[in-house]
mmCIF file of C-alpha atoms in Angstrom:
data_model
loop_
_atom_site.group_PDB
_atom_site.id
_atom_site.type_symbol
_atom_site.label_atom_id
_atom_site.label_comp_id
_atom_site.label_asym_id
_atom_site.label_seq_id
_atom_site.Cartn_x
_atom_site.Cartn_y
_atom_site.Cartn_z
ATOM 1 C CA MET G 1 -11.138 1.577 -6.390
ATOM 2 C CA THR G 2 -9.953 0.491 -9.797
ATOM 3 C CA SER G 3 -6.444 0.367 -11.105
ATOM 4 C CA ALA G 4 -5.252 1.955 -14.323
ATOM 5 C CA HIS G 5 -2.500 -0.659 -14.425
ATOM 6 C CA ALA G 6 -2.848 -4.245 -15.596
ATOM 7 C CA PRO G 7 -3.068 -6.661 -12.687
ATOM 8 C CA VAL G 8 -0.579 -9.485 -12.218
ATOM 9 C CA ARG G 9 -1.922 -13.001 -11.633
ATOM 10 C CA LEU G 10 0.355 -15.395 -9.740
ATOM 11 C CA GLN G 11 -0.223 -19.097 -9.186
ATOM 12 C CA LEU G 12 0.241 -20.187 -5.567
ATOM 13 C CA PRO G 13 0.022 -23.990 -5.617
ATOM 14 C CA ASP G 14 0.558 -24.415 -1.867
ATOM 15 C CA GLU G 15 1.081 -22.608 1.426
ATOM 16 C CA SER G 16 4.829 -22.333 0.866
ATOM 17 C CA ALA G 17 4.186 -20.381 -2.358
ATOM 18 C CA THR G 18 1.954 -17.975 -0.412
ATOM 19 C CA GLN G 19 4.751 -17.563 2.119
ATOM 20 C CA ARG G 20 7.230 -16.996 -0.714
ATOM 21 C CA LEU G 21 5.026 -14.168 -1.994
ATOM 22 C CA GLY G 22 5.052 -12.597 1.475
ATOM 23 C CA ARG G 23 8.853 -12.788 1.582
ATOM 24 C CA ALA G 24 9.108 -11.313 -1.920
ATOM 25 C CA ILE G 25 6.936 -8.356 -0.885
ATOM 26 C CA ALA G 26 9.176 -7.810 2.149
ATOM 27 C CA ALA G 27 12.244 -7.832 -0.101
ATOM 28 C CA GLN G 28 10.659 -5.189 -2.332
ATOM 29 C CA LEU G 29 9.840 -3.082 0.719
ATOM 30 C CA ALA G 30 13.469 -3.299 1.831
ATOM 31 C CA GLU G 31 14.485 -1.786 -1.526
ATOM 32 C CA ARG G 32 12.282 1.249 -0.774
ATOM 33 C CA PRO G 33 13.570 2.357 2.627
ATOM 34 C CA SER G 34 11.792 5.704 2.768
ATOM 35 C CA GLU G 35 8.423 4.820 1.260
ATOM 36 C CA PRO G 36 5.558 3.360 3.297
ATOM 37 C CA LEU G 37 3.582 0.594 1.625
ATOM 38 C CA ARG G 38 -0.151 0.095 2.119
ATOM 39 C CA ILE G 39 -1.430 -3.350 1.125
ATOM 40 C CA TRP G 40 -5.060 -4.397 1.091
ATOM 41 C CA LEU G 41 -5.400 -8.180 1.434
ATOM 42 C CA GLU G 42 -8.691 -9.412 0.026
ATOM 43 C CA GLY G 43 -10.220 -12.865 -0.252
ATOM 44 C CA ASP G 44 -12.551 -15.320 1.394
ATOM 45 C CA LEU G 45 -11.988 -16.915 4.793
ATOM 46 C CA GLY G 46 -9.090 -19.345 4.540
ATOM 47 C CA ALA G 47 -7.704 -17.808 1.344
ATOM 48 C CA GLY G 48 -4.260 -17.234 2.879
ATOM 49 C CA LYS G 49 -4.313 -13.549 3.823
ATOM 50 C CA SER G 50 -2.854 -14.118 7.299
ATOM 51 C CA THR G 51 -0.315 -16.607 5.949
ATOM 52 C CA LEU G 52 0.937 -14.021 3.478
ATOM 53 C CA ALA G 53 1.033 -11.292 6.152
ATOM 54 C CA ARG G 54 2.951 -13.470 8.636
ATOM 55 C CA ALA G 55 5.558 -14.441 6.026
ATOM 56 C CA CYS G 56 6.042 -10.791 5.083
ATOM 57 C CA LEU G 57 6.460 -9.752 8.721
ATOM 58 C CA ARG G 58 8.911 -12.589 9.444
ATOM 59 C CA ALA G 59 10.983 -11.613 6.410
ATOM 60 C CA LEU G 60 11.107 -8.057 7.747
ATOM 61 C CA GLY G 61 12.712 -9.348 10.941
ATOM 62 C CA VAL G 62 9.715 -9.554 13.263
ATOM 63 C CA ALA G 63 10.644 -12.026 16.005
ATOM 64 C CA GLY G 64 8.359 -13.692 18.489
ATOM 65 C CA PRO G 65 4.718 -14.521 17.997
ATOM 66 C CA ILE G 66 2.829 -12.949 15.134
ATOM 67 C CA LYS G 67 -0.743 -12.973 16.350
ATOM 68 C CA SER G 68 -3.795 -12.785 14.176
ATOM 69 C CA PRO G 69 -5.521 -9.444 14.687
ATOM 70 C CA THR G 70 -8.965 -10.996 14.265
ATOM 71 C CA TYR G 71 -10.056 -10.003 17.787
ATOM 72 C CA THR G 72 -7.690 -7.120 18.535
ATOM 73 C CA LEU G 73 -8.298 -5.579 15.063
ATOM 74 C CA VAL G 74 -4.716 -4.295 14.888
ATOM 75 C CA GLU G 75 -1.324 -5.738 15.830
ATOM 76 C CA ARG G 76 1.740 -3.490 15.723
ATOM 77 C CA TYR G 77 5.254 -4.775 15.110
ATOM 78 C CA PRO G 78 8.508 -2.839 15.438
ATOM 79 C CA LEU G 79 10.748 -2.777 12.378
ATOM 80 C CA GLU G 80 14.389 -1.898 11.983
ATOM 81 C CA GLY G 81 15.013 1.839 12.087
ATOM 82 C CA GLY G 82 12.180 2.679 14.472
ATOM 83 C CA ALA G 83 9.307 2.252 12.032
ATOM 84 C CA GLU G 84 6.375 -0.112 12.530
ATOM 85 C CA ALA G 85 4.360 -2.605 10.540
ATOM 86 C CA TRP G 86 0.654 -2.701 11.298
ATOM 87 C CA HIS G 87 -1.434 -5.777 10.566
ATOM 88 C CA LEU G 88 -5.160 -5.062 10.634
ATOM 89 C CA ASP G 89 -8.035 -7.507 10.342
ATOM 90 C CA LEU G 90 -11.316 -5.668 9.878
ATOM 91 C CA TYR G 91 -13.548 -8.743 9.601
ATOM 92 C CA ARG G 92 -15.249 -8.021 12.931
ATOM 93 C CA ILE G 93 -16.050 -4.346 12.466
ATOM 94 C CA ALA G 94 -19.651 -3.498 11.711
ATOM 95 C CA ASP G 95 -19.198 0.141 10.693
ATOM 96 C CA PRO G 96 -16.149 1.800 9.067
ATOM 97 C CA GLU G 97 -16.400 4.623 11.612
ATOM 98 C CA GLU G 98 -15.225 2.147 14.276
ATOM 99 C CA LEU G 99 -11.726 2.682 12.865
ATOM 100 C CA ASP G 100 -11.734 6.163 14.409
ATOM 101 C CA TYR G 101 -11.352 4.527 17.829
ATOM 102 C CA LEU G 102 -8.261 2.501 16.913
ATOM 103 C CA GLY G 103 -5.866 5.442 16.904
ATOM 104 C CA LEU G 104 -4.508 4.728 13.444
ATOM 105 C CA ASP G 105 -1.744 7.334 13.294
ATOM 106 C CA GLU G 106 0.234 6.691 10.167
ATOM 107 C CA ALA G 107 3.316 8.728 11.145
ATOM 108 C CA SER G 108 5.508 5.756 12.132
ATOM 109 C CA VAL G 109 3.960 3.083 9.926
ATOM 110 C CA ARG G 110 6.218 1.681 7.229
ATOM 111 C CA LEU G 111 3.965 -1.220 6.220
ATOM 112 C CA TRP G 112 0.192 -1.590 6.408
ATOM 113 C CA LEU G 113 -1.230 -5.098 5.909
ATOM 114 C CA ILE G 114 -5.011 -4.768 5.958
ATOM 115 C CA GLU G 115 -7.258 -7.827 5.805
ATOM 116 C CA TRP G 116 -10.943 -7.342 4.950
ATOM 117 C CA PRO G 117 -10.398 -3.725 3.813
ATOM 118 C CA GLU G 118 -13.853 -3.591 2.240
ATOM 119 C CA ARG G 119 -15.282 -3.375 5.773
ATOM 120 C CA GLY G 120 -13.422 -0.127 6.466
ATOM 121 C CA ARG G 121 -13.071 1.255 2.958
ATOM 122 C CA ALA G 122 -14.620 4.661 3.647
ATOM 123 C CA GLU G 123 -12.225 5.355 6.533
ATOM 124 C CA LEU G 124 -9.015 3.752 5.218
ATOM 125 C CA ILE G 125 -6.105 5.394 3.494
ATOM 126 C CA PRO G 126 -5.931 4.271 -0.162
ATOM 127 C CA PRO G 127 -3.787 1.205 -0.873
ATOM 128 C CA ASP G 128 -0.623 1.048 -2.922
ATOM 129 C CA LEU G 129 -1.279 -2.616 -3.666
ATOM 130 C CA ARG G 130 -4.438 -4.675 -3.662
ATOM 131 C CA ILE G 131 -3.854 -8.402 -3.379
ATOM 132 C CA ARG G 132 -6.857 -10.659 -3.877
ATOM 133 C CA LEU G 133 -6.233 -14.269 -2.892
ATOM 134 C CA ILE G 134 -8.525 -16.703 -4.658
ATOM 135 C CA GLN G 135 -8.946 -20.345 -3.728
ATOM 136 C CA THR G 136 -8.996 -22.637 -6.755
ATOM 137 C CA PRO G 137 -10.207 -26.233 -7.009
ATOM 138 C CA GLY G 138 -7.792 -28.684 -5.429
ATOM 139 C CA GLY G 139 -6.568 -26.348 -2.685
ATOM 140 C CA ALA G 140 -4.302 -24.136 -4.764
ATOM 141 C CA ARG G 141 -4.606 -20.358 -4.780
ATOM 142 C CA GLU G 142 -4.103 -17.481 -7.130
ATOM 143 C CA ALA G 143 -3.008 -13.993 -6.209
ATOM 144 C CA LEU G 144 -4.383 -11.165 -8.294
ATOM 145 C CA ILE G 145 -2.172 -8.138 -7.585
ATOM 146 C CA ASN G 146 -3.077 -4.604 -8.600
ATOM 147 C CA ALA G 147 -0.819 -1.580 -8.352
ATOM 148 C CA THR G 148 -3.077 1.345 -7.556
ATOM 149 C CA ASN G 149 -0.498 4.025 -8.258
ATOM 150 C CA ASP G 150 2.597 4.554 -10.363
ATOM 151 C CA LYS G 151 5.035 3.971 -7.511
ATOM 152 C CA THR G 152 4.074 0.294 -7.203
ATOM 153 C CA VAL G 153 3.857 -0.709 -10.874
ATOM 154 C CA ASP G 154 7.524 -1.734 -10.883
ATOM 155 C CA LEU G 155 6.976 -3.651 -7.640
ATOM 156 C CA ILE G 156 4.327 -5.923 -9.144
ATOM 157 C CA THR G 157 6.430 -6.319 -12.287
ATOM 158 C CA LYS G 158 9.307 -7.613 -10.136
ATOM 159 C CA LEU G 159 6.960 -9.938 -8.254
ATOM 160 C CA ALA G 160 5.672 -11.340 -11.547
ATOM 161 C CA GLU G 161 9.228 -11.927 -12.786
ATOM 162 C CA GLU G 162 10.136 -13.774 -9.595
ATOM 163 C CA PHE G 163 7.134 -16.097 -9.860
ATOM 164 C CA HIS G 164 7.343 -16.919 -13.574
#
């Protein structure tokens, strides 16, 4: 899927910057109380996808352990107001049709954080944001953020302003 909107590139020099991005996304979600947000998290192993997801979930008030869904494929977290955040890690699926067995009912989901979406692309709902985390020499990272629809263009603009 390509975006008609210009992507935003953010420099993430360390893990705390990746966490800051997660918190900033959570803050933007809080400003949109009635709109669900679907985020595809892309990047190589160790790029910081889970770090970003955990920081976002913590900022949304998730207490207790935030487990990696690497083996469970999906972890569900209650959010304020009765909605849920779902964190998916599709690294271990072999066929996108395996998603049919997970019971992904989007009725109560306020936030989707989907790692390795390319493995389930044919069966996934389209994203609102695509975030590609790229490891750079020296251990830093970059986040390339694409808004895939008009409702999230202002969101990435605000993220860019916060990081520059």
